[in-house]
Coordinates of C-alpha atoms and ligand atoms in Angstrom, one line a residue:
M1 CA 43.8 8.0 77.7
T2 CA 43.6 8.1 74.0
E3 CA 40.5 10.5 72.9
H4 CA 38.5 8.8 70.1
F5 CA 37.4 11.3 67.4
G6 CA 34.7 8.5 66.1
D7 CA 34.0 7.2 62.3
R8 CA 34.9 10.0 59.7
P9 CA 33.2 9.8 56.5
M10 CA 34.0 10.9 53.3
L11 CA 32.7 13.8 51.0
I12 CA 31.0 12.8 47.7
G13 CA 28.5 14.7 45.7
G14 CA 27.9 16.5 48.9
E15 CA 26.8 13.7 50.9
F16 CA 28.7 12.2 54.0
V17 CA 29.5 8.7 53.0
A18 CA 31.2 5.7 53.7
S19 CA 32.8 3.5 51.3
D20 CA 30.9 1.4 48.7
G21 CA 33.0 -1.6 50.0
G22 CA 32.1 -1.3 53.5
E23 CA 35.5 -1.5 54.7
W24 CA 37.2 1.3 57.2
M25 CA 40.8 2.2 58.0
D26 CA 41.7 3.0 61.8
S27 CA 43.9 6.0 62.1
I28 CA 46.3 5.6 64.6
N29 CA 47.7 8.2 67.5
P30 CA 51.6 8.4 67.1
A31 CA 51.8 9.5 71.0
T32 CA 49.9 6.3 72.2
G33 CA 49.9 3.9 69.1
E34 CA 46.6 3.4 70.1
V35 CA 43.6 3.5 67.5
H36 CA 41.6 6.9 68.0
G37 CA 39.5 6.9 64.9
R38 CA 38.4 5.4 61.4
V39 CA 38.1 6.6 57.9
P40 CA 36.5 4.7 55.0
A41 CA 38.8 2.6 53.2
G42 CA 37.9 4.2 50.1
T43 CA 37.3 2.0 46.4
V44 CA 38.0 2.7 42.6
G45 CA 34.4 3.0 43.0
D46 CA 34.0 5.7 45.2
V47 CA 36.6 7.4 43.2
G48 CA 34.7 7.2 40.0
R49 CA 31.4 8.3 41.7
A50 CA 33.6 11.1 43.4
V51 CA 34.8 11.6 39.7
A52 CA 31.4 11.9 38.3
A53 CA 29.6 14.5 41.1
A54 CA 32.9 16.7 40.2
Q55 CA 31.9 16.7 36.4
R56 CA 28.7 17.4 37.3
A57 CA 29.3 20.5 39.4
Q58 CA 32.1 21.9 37.6
P59 CA 30.3 23.9 34.6
E60 CA 28.2 26.0 36.9
W61 CA 31.3 26.5 39.2
A62 CA 33.1 27.8 36.0
A63 CA 30.4 30.0 34.4
L64 CA 30.4 32.2 37.8
H65 CA 32.0 35.8 37.2
A66 CA 35.6 35.0 38.9
F67 CA 34.7 37.4 41.4
E68 CA 32.2 35.2 42.5
R69 CA 33.9 32.3 42.7
G70 CA 36.7 34.6 44.9
R71 CA 33.8 35.7 47.2
L72 CA 33.0 31.8 48.0
L73 CA 36.8 31.0 48.3
R74 CA 37.4 34.0 51.0
R75 CA 34.1 32.6 52.6
L76 CA 35.7 29.2 52.7
A77 CA 38.8 31.0 54.3
D78 CA 36.8 32.5 56.9
A79 CA 35.2 29.4 58.1
I80 CA 38.7 27.6 57.8
R81 CA 39.5 30.3 60.3
A82 CA 36.5 29.6 62.6
R83 CA 37.6 25.8 62.8
S84 CA 39.8 26.1 65.7
D85 CA 38.7 23.1 66.7
V86 CA 40.3 21.3 64.4
L87 CA 44.1 22.0 66.5
P88 CA 43.4 18.8 69.0
L89 CA 42.4 16.1 66.3
E90 CA 45.3 17.3 64.1
A91 CA 47.9 17.0 67.0
A92 CA 46.5 14.1 67.9
D93 CA 46.4 12.4 64.5
T94 CA 49.6 13.5 63.4
G95 CA 51.7 14.2 66.0
N96 CA 52.5 17.8 65.2
T97 CA 52.5 19.8 68.4
I98 CA 49.4 21.6 69.3
A99 CA 50.9 25.0 70.1
S100 CA 52.2 24.9 66.3
L101 CA 49.5 24.0 64.4
A102 CA 47.7 27.3 65.0
G103 CA 49.9 28.3 62.1
D104 CA 48.6 26.0 60.2
I105 CA 44.9 27.4 59.8
V106 CA 46.3 30.9 59.3
L107 CA 48.4 29.9 56.6
A108 CA 45.7 27.8 54.9
A109 CA 43.0 30.5 55.1
G110 CA 45.6 33.1 54.0
Y111 CA 46.4 30.5 51.2
I112 CA 42.9 30.7 50.0
D113 CA 42.3 34.6 50.5
F114 CA 45.5 35.0 48.1
V115 CA 43.9 32.9 45.2
A116 CA 40.7 34.4 45.6
G117 CA 42.0 37.5 44.8
L118 CA 43.6 36.5 41.5
G119 CA 40.4 35.2 39.4
M120 CA 40.9 38.5 37.3
E121 CA 44.5 37.3 36.3
I122 CA 43.5 34.1 34.5
K123 CA 43.8 35.9 31.3
G124 CA 45.3 35.6 27.8
E125 CA 46.8 37.8 25.4
S126 CA 46.2 39.7 22.1
V127 CA 48.7 38.8 19.5
P128 CA 49.5 41.0 16.3
A129 CA 50.2 38.1 14.3
T130 CA 48.5 39.7 11.5
V131 CA 47.4 43.0 10.7
E132 CA 44.0 42.3 8.9
N133 CA 42.7 39.7 11.9
I134 CA 42.3 39.2 15.9
H135 CA 44.3 37.0 17.5
F136 CA 44.2 36.4 21.2
T137 CA 44.7 33.1 23.7
M138 CA 42.2 32.8 26.7
R139 CA 42.6 30.2 29.6
E140 CA 40.1 27.5 30.6
P141 CA 39.7 25.1 33.3
Y142 CA 40.5 21.5 33.1
G143 CA 37.6 20.4 34.6
V144 CA 38.0 17.9 37.2
V145 CA 41.4 18.0 39.2
G146 CA 43.0 15.2 41.2
R147 CA 44.8 16.6 44.3
I148 CA 46.9 14.2 46.5
V149 CA 48.3 15.0 49.6
P150 CA 50.7 13.5 52.3
F151 CA 50.6 13.0 56.1
N152 CA 52.5 16.1 57.8
H153 CA 50.4 18.9 57.6
P154 CA 47.2 17.2 56.3
F155 CA 44.7 20.1 57.0
L156 CA 46.6 22.4 55.9
F157 CA 47.3 20.7 52.5
A158 CA 43.9 19.6 52.3
A159 CA 42.6 23.3 52.5
A160 CA 45.0 25.1 50.6
H161 CA 45.3 22.8 47.9
L162 CA 41.9 23.4 47.2
G163 CA 42.8 27.1 46.4
A164 CA 44.3 27.7 42.9
P165 CA 41.8 24.6 41.0
L166 CA 38.7 26.1 42.7
I167 CA 39.6 29.6 41.5
A168 CA 40.8 28.6 37.8
G169 CA 36.9 27.3 37.6
N170 CA 37.8 23.4 38.2
A171 CA 36.2 21.0 40.4
V172 CA 38.6 18.8 42.7
V173 CA 38.6 15.2 44.0
L174 CA 41.1 15.3 46.7
K175 CA 42.6 12.4 48.8
S176 CA 43.4 12.0 52.3
P177 CA 46.6 10.6 53.0
D178 CA 46.5 7.3 54.7
Q179 CA 48.6 7.8 57.9
S180 CA 47.0 11.3 59.4
P181 CA 43.3 11.0 57.6
L182 CA 41.1 12.7 60.2
S183 CA 41.7 16.6 59.7
A184 CA 40.6 15.8 56.2
S185 CA 36.9 15.5 57.3
V186 CA 36.9 18.8 58.8
M187 CA 37.8 20.4 55.7
A188 CA 35.0 18.5 53.9
E189 CA 32.1 19.8 56.3
I190 CA 33.6 23.4 55.8
C191 CA 33.5 22.4 52.1
A192 CA 30.0 21.0 52.5
E193 CA 28.5 23.9 54.5
I194 CA 30.0 26.9 51.8
L195 CA 30.4 25.1 48.1
P196 CA 28.2 23.5 45.6
P197 CA 27.5 19.9 45.8
G198 CA 30.1 17.7 44.2
L199 CA 32.5 20.5 43.6
V200 CA 34.9 19.5 46.6
N201 CA 35.0 15.6 46.9
I202 CA 37.2 14.1 49.7
V203 CA 37.8 10.5 49.5
S204 CA 40.0 8.5 52.3
G205 CA 41.7 5.3 51.3
H206 CA 45.1 3.5 50.3
G207 CA 47.2 5.6 48.1
V208 CA 47.8 2.7 46.0
V209 CA 44.0 2.2 45.6
V210 CA 42.3 5.6 45.6
G211 CA 45.2 7.6 44.6
D212 CA 46.0 5.6 41.8
A213 CA 42.4 5.2 40.7
I214 CA 42.5 9.2 40.8
V215 CA 45.5 9.3 38.6
R216 CA 44.3 7.0 35.9
H217 CA 40.7 8.3 35.6
P218 CA 40.1 9.3 32.1
A219 CA 38.0 12.5 33.3
V220 CA 40.7 13.8 35.6
P221 CA 43.4 15.5 33.0
R222 CA 45.0 17.7 35.6
I223 CA 46.9 16.1 38.8
G224 CA 48.4 18.0 41.5
F225 CA 50.5 15.9 44.1
T226 CA 52.7 16.5 47.0
G227 CA 54.7 14.0 48.7
S228 CA 57.7 11.7 48.2
V229 CA 60.1 11.5 45.3
G230 CA 59.2 8.0 44.8
T231 CA 55.3 8.1 45.0
G232 CA 55.7 10.9 42.6
M233 CA 57.3 9.1 39.7
A234 CA 55.2 6.3 40.0
I235 CA 52.3 8.6 39.7
Q236 CA 54.0 10.2 36.5
R237 CA 53.9 6.6 35.4
A238 CA 50.6 5.9 35.9
A239 CA 49.0 9.0 34.2
A240 CA 51.2 8.2 31.1
E241 CA 49.9 4.5 30.8
T242 CA 46.1 6.1 30.7
A243 CA 46.2 9.6 28.9
V244 CA 48.6 12.5 28.2
K245 CA 48.0 14.4 31.5
H246 CA 48.8 17.5 33.7
V247 CA 51.3 16.4 36.4
S248 CA 53.0 18.5 39.0
L249 CA 54.8 17.7 41.8
E250 CA 55.8 18.7 44.9
L251 CA 58.1 16.4 46.2
G252 CA 60.9 15.7 48.9
G253 CA 64.1 17.5 49.9
K254 CA 67.5 17.6 52.0
N255 CA 67.9 21.0 51.8
P256 CA 71.3 22.2 52.6
M257 CA 72.0 25.8 54.8
I258 CA 75.6 27.3 54.2
A259 CA 77.0 29.4 56.8
F260 CA 80.0 31.0 55.7
P261 CA 82.6 32.4 58.1
D262 CA 81.8 35.5 58.6
A263 CA 78.1 34.8 60.0
D264 CA 77.2 35.1 63.4
P265 CA 77.3 31.3 65.3
E266 CA 74.3 32.7 67.5
A267 CA 72.0 33.2 64.8
I268 CA 72.9 30.2 62.8
A269 CA 72.4 28.2 65.5
E270 CA 69.0 29.4 66.1
A271 CA 68.4 29.4 62.4
A272 CA 69.2 25.9 62.0
V273 CA 67.4 24.7 64.7
N274 CA 64.1 26.4 63.6
G275 CA 64.8 25.6 59.9
M276 CA 64.7 22.2 61.2
N277 CA 60.6 22.6 62.1
F278 CA 61.2 19.8 65.1
A279 CA 57.8 21.4 66.5
W280 CA 56.8 18.7 64.0
S281 CA 59.7 16.5 64.5
G282 CA 61.3 17.7 61.3
Q283 CA 58.4 16.4 59.1
S284 CA 58.7 19.3 56.7
C285 CA 59.5 18.9 53.0
G286 CA 61.5 22.1 53.3
S287 CA 63.8 21.3 56.7
T288 CA 67.2 22.6 56.4
S289 CA 68.3 19.0 57.4
R290 CA 71.8 19.6 56.4
L291 CA 74.1 22.2 58.2
L292 CA 77.3 23.0 55.9
L293 CA 79.7 25.0 58.5
H294 CA 83.0 26.7 57.4
E295 CA 85.6 24.5 59.6
S296 CA 86.4 27.8 61.2
L297 CA 82.5 27.9 63.1
Y298 CA 82.2 24.3 63.7
D299 CA 82.8 23.8 67.1
E300 CA 81.2 27.1 68.4
V301 CA 78.0 26.3 66.2
V302 CA 77.6 22.8 67.0
E303 CA 77.8 23.5 70.8
R304 CA 75.1 26.1 70.2
I305 CA 72.9 23.8 68.6
R306 CA 73.5 21.0 70.9
E307 CA 72.3 23.7 74.2
R308 CA 69.5 24.5 71.9
V309 CA 68.4 21.0 71.0
A310 CA 68.9 19.3 74.3
A311 CA 66.5 21.9 75.6
I312 CA 63.8 21.1 73.4
R313 CA 60.8 19.7 75.5
V314 CA 59.7 16.6 74.0
G315 CA 56.3 15.4 74.9
D316 CA 52.4 15.3 74.5
P317 CA 51.7 17.2 71.0
L318 CA 48.4 18.3 73.2
D319 CA 50.2 19.9 75.9
P320 CA 51.0 23.4 75.0
A321 CA 54.1 23.3 76.5
S322 CA 55.5 20.8 74.1
G323 CA 58.6 21.5 71.5
M324 CA 58.2 18.1 69.8
G325 CA 55.8 15.6 69.9
P326 CA 56.1 11.9 68.2
V327 CA 56.6 11.0 64.5
N328 CA 53.9 9.9 62.6
S329 CA 53.2 6.6 62.2
E330 CA 55.1 3.4 63.3
P331 CA 56.9 2.4 59.5
H332 CA 57.9 5.9 59.6
Y333 CA 59.5 5.8 63.1
R334 CA 61.3 2.1 61.8
R335 CA 62.8 4.3 58.8
I336 CA 64.0 7.2 60.7
L337 CA 66.1 4.6 63.6
D338 CA 67.0 3.0 60.7
I339 CA 68.6 6.4 59.2
I340 CA 70.0 7.0 62.6
A341 CA 71.8 3.8 63.1
S342 CA 73.4 4.2 59.5
A343 CA 74.7 7.2 60.7
K344 CA 76.3 5.8 64.0
A345 CA 77.6 2.8 61.8
Q346 CA 79.0 5.4 59.3
G347 CA 80.8 7.3 61.8
A348 CA 79.0 10.4 62.3
T349 CA 79.2 11.8 65.6
V350 CA 76.1 11.6 68.2
I351 CA 75.9 15.6 69.5
N352 CA 72.4 15.0 70.6
G353 CA 69.7 12.3 71.3
G354 CA 70.4 9.7 68.6
G355 CA 67.2 7.0 69.6
R356 CA 63.8 6.7 71.8
P357 CA 63.3 9.1 74.8
A358 CA 63.6 7.5 77.9
G359 CA 61.0 7.6 80.5
D360 CA 57.7 5.8 80.8
Q361 CA 55.3 8.1 78.6
F362 CA 57.3 7.2 75.7
E363 CA 56.9 3.6 76.0
R364 CA 54.2 3.4 73.6
G365 CA 54.1 5.1 70.4
F366 CA 56.7 6.3 67.8
W367 CA 58.8 8.6 69.7
V368 CA 62.5 9.8 68.1
E369 CA 64.8 11.9 70.0
P370 CA 65.3 15.5 68.6
T371 CA 69.0 14.6 67.2
V372 CA 71.9 16.0 65.5
F373 CA 74.7 14.4 64.0
G374 CA 78.1 16.2 63.6
D375 CA 81.2 14.9 61.6
V376 CA 78.9 14.2 59.1
T377 CA 80.7 13.3 55.5
Q378 CA 79.1 13.6 52.1
D379 CA 79.0 9.4 51.3
M380 CA 77.0 8.9 54.4
R381 CA 73.2 8.2 54.0
V382 CA 72.3 10.5 56.8
A383 CA 74.0 13.3 54.4
R384 CA 72.4 11.6 51.1
E385 CA 68.7 10.7 52.1
E386 CA 65.8 12.9 52.5
V387 CA 65.1 11.4 56.7
F388 CA 61.8 13.5 56.9
G389 CA 62.6 13.2 61.1
P390 CA 64.2 15.1 63.9
V391 CA 67.3 14.4 62.9
L392 CA 69.7 17.2 61.5
A393 CA 73.4 16.9 60.0
V394 CA 75.9 18.9 60.3
L395 CA 78.8 18.8 57.7
K396 CA 82.0 20.7 57.6
W397 CA 83.5 22.6 54.4
R398 CA 86.8 24.8 53.7
T399 CA 86.3 26.4 50.3
A400 CA 82.9 28.1 49.3
D401 CA 83.5 25.8 46.0
E402 CA 83.4 22.5 48.3
A403 CA 80.5 23.7 50.1
I404 CA 78.4 24.7 46.7
A405 CA 79.4 21.3 45.4
M406 CA 78.2 19.5 48.3
A407 CA 75.0 21.3 48.6
N408 CA 74.4 20.1 45.0
D409 CA 76.0 16.8 45.0
L410 CA 72.3 15.3 45.1
D411 CA 69.3 14.7 42.9
L412 CA 67.1 16.7 45.4
G413 CA 66.5 20.7 45.1
L414 CA 63.9 21.8 46.9
T415 CA 65.2 24.5 49.5
A416 CA 68.9 25.6 50.4
A417 CA 69.7 28.8 52.7
V418 CA 73.0 31.1 52.7
W419 CA 74.5 32.5 55.5
T420 CA 76.8 35.6 55.5
N421 CA 77.0 39.5 55.2
D422 CA 79.4 39.4 51.9
L423 CA 76.7 40.3 49.4
K424 CA 79.4 38.8 46.7
A425 CA 79.8 35.3 48.7
A426 CA 75.9 35.6 49.1
M427 CA 74.9 36.4 45.2
R428 CA 77.7 34.1 44.1
T429 CA 76.2 31.1 46.0
V430 CA 72.8 31.6 45.4
R431 CA 73.1 31.6 41.4
A432 CA 75.2 28.5 41.6
L433 CA 72.9 26.5 43.8
Q434 CA 70.4 23.9 42.3
S435 CA 67.0 24.7 44.2
G436 CA 64.1 26.3 43.7
L437 CA 64.1 28.3 46.7
V438 CA 67.2 30.0 48.4
W439 CA 66.8 32.0 51.8
V440 CA 69.9 34.3 52.6
N441 CA 70.3 34.7 55.8
G442 CA 67.0 33.1 56.7
T443 CA 65.3 29.7 56.8
G444 CA 61.8 28.1 57.0
R445 CA 59.4 31.1 55.4
H446 CA 57.5 30.8 52.6
Y447 CA 56.6 34.3 50.7
L448 CA 53.1 33.9 49.0
G449 CA 53.2 35.3 45.6
T450 CA 57.1 34.4 45.3
G451 CA 56.3 30.5 44.6
F452 CA 57.4 27.5 45.8
S453 CA 58.9 24.8 43.9
G454 CA 61.6 21.8 43.6
W455 CA 64.2 21.6 41.1
K456 CA 65.7 18.0 39.7
N457 CA 63.7 15.5 41.8
S458 CA 62.2 17.5 44.3
G459 CA 59.2 18.3 41.8
L460 CA 57.8 20.2 38.7
G461 CA 55.6 22.7 38.5
R462 CA 55.4 25.9 40.8
E463 CA 52.5 26.4 43.6
E464 CA 51.9 29.5 46.2
C465 CA 52.0 32.1 43.3
L466 CA 49.9 33.1 39.8
D467 CA 51.6 30.2 38.5
E468 CA 50.2 27.7 40.4
V469 CA 46.7 29.1 39.7
L470 CA 47.8 29.2 36.0
S471 CA 48.6 25.9 35.9
Y472 CA 45.3 24.8 36.3
T473 CA 44.0 26.3 33.3
R474 CA 44.7 25.4 29.7
V475 CA 45.4 27.6 26.8
K476 CA 43.0 28.3 23.3
A477 CA 44.2 30.8 20.9
V478 CA 41.5 32.2 19.1
H479 CA 41.7 33.7 15.2
I480 CA 39.0 35.7 14.2
I481 CA 39.1 36.1 10.8
Q482 CA 38.2 39.5 8.9
Ligands
LIG501 P1 53.9 9.7 50.2 O1 54.1 8.1 50.6 O2 54.3 10.0 48.5 O3 52.1 9.9 50.1 C1 51.6 11.2 49.8 C2 50.2 11.0 49.2 O4 50.4 10.1 48.1 C3 49.4 10.0 50.3 O5 48.2 10.5 50.0 C4 49.3 8.6 49.5 O6 48.7 8.0 50.1 C5 49.3 9.1 48.1 N1 49.9 7.6 47.6 C6 51.0 6.7 47.6 N2 51.1 5.8 47.0 C7 50.0 6.3 45.6 C8 50.3 6.2 44.3 N3 50.6 5.0 43.7 N4 49.1 6.6 43.4 C9 48.6 7.7 44.2 N5 48.9 8.2 45.6 C10 49.5 7.6 46.1 O7 54.5 11.0 51.3 P2 54.0 10.8 52.7 O8 55.5 9.8 53.5 O9 52.5 11.3 52.7 O10 54.8 12.4 52.6 C11 56.1 12.8 52.9 C12 56.5 13.0 51.8 O11 56.1 14.4 51.2 C13 58.3 13.6 51.8 O12 58.6 13.2 51.1 C14 58.2 15.2 51.8 O13 59.6 15.8 51.6 C15 56.9 15.3 50.8 N6 56.3 16.5 51.1 C16 56.7 17.5 49.8 C17 56.5 19.0 49.6 C18 56.2 19.6 49.0 O14 55.5 20.8 49.2 N7 57.6 19.8 48.3 C19 55.2 19.4 51.2 C20 54.9 18.4 52.2 C21 55.4 16.8 51.8 P3 48.5 6.7 51.5 O15 49.1 7.9 52.7 O16 47.5 6.3 51.5 O17 49.7 6.0 51.3

């Protein structure tokens, strides 16, 4: 029996409100396919109200000392930590396993704590442009920032993505995702409790309505987007049709993990499976979804991966013993099955899974087995397209040049991993890889302060570091003429 989480209003101007159009959207539990809550179907008018509220709140916030903004952000982080009640709701709404979701709260709060300490780094430079005058730069907030987030970690993103714009002195209008919109309402409650009314506004609704209205709003000069490449490009176009705007994009990946012959087969198998993030059905931009194995390792590593993946317990995301739940939505489920079918048709070997799991509990909802394909070749869809699902593609290589060429042969470049104990081989590969982040003998983990960013079509701009905070400011040069 699906728990019902009720109607979850939006936060606009400090008030919990329905849409001015009066329409609501159902949210579906992906484990059962049943409706388990509703959010308002926001309108262009709702976005207008949210932007107006943000405009009213922002000047006073920007006028606070950076320490004071940081102090309130730390309170926000503590309040996030205290809301572990969001976990069942988030697990039910996304299909991510409850055991893994506790980490999202820790990450979100940790990120806000991190940026809360960066307020004094929002500074300019003194430049000796002339001997007699004073020349310096200063940084100022944009005003109202639009943040649009995807479905895979909606609470983590709704929380963490507020930090950088807020510490920089901006107000925010955030759009929750259509597919898993419920947990943003918990973030709305936290914001309403701690922050001045209107400083953060959370609007639900369809991307092409609410997201587009935020992007096109003339009083929103700065957009921070996380989502798919196609939507990112649509946002760039829409923004450019309206005004000259600063758009940053965190987009998809098809992330290679290259294993050299000297690497330990067990460590590679473990890292490849962990890096796939099966706990949230592979629905992570950074998942190491292409494993490029030296041919000498292939048979042994593939067998070890098969054992590990076959042992993943697929089941109710609310059961702490589950290692993987359903995928997020029906359209997404159909797309994943389509790529699985294409891999089979193109001659890949099924190492594990490859369909819907059998059993009564999987008859409803959007379930896909943890799937591994071997004998994948570079021309196959499963080797080239982001699946954003529980599907790992394993490819073989003979020379390091061949492996690097395979890794770089896509228009995506988010993360990559290199496994070897040969420092020269590692560094040569790191230099050659076209991606914004490379792990050597690691996968998955983000390191705050070092930044996260995509190359090529995987993105524009950097997050999780000081650059992100500064990107929510504009620079003004000042010349004091003596
Ligand atoms: P998506 O379809 O691009 O949607 C992302 C957000 O954009 C949603 O809130 C969506 O609203 C909204 N949106 C859709 N069309 C829009 C438009 N025309 N204008 C403005 N906003 C619009 O992505 P998704 O399927 O939710 O998420 C999966 C993708 O996100 C994957 O490609 C993944 O790699 C990427 N991702 C990247 C990162 C990173 O840090 N690089 C992190 C997480 C995920 P609706 O939900 O209402 O359609």
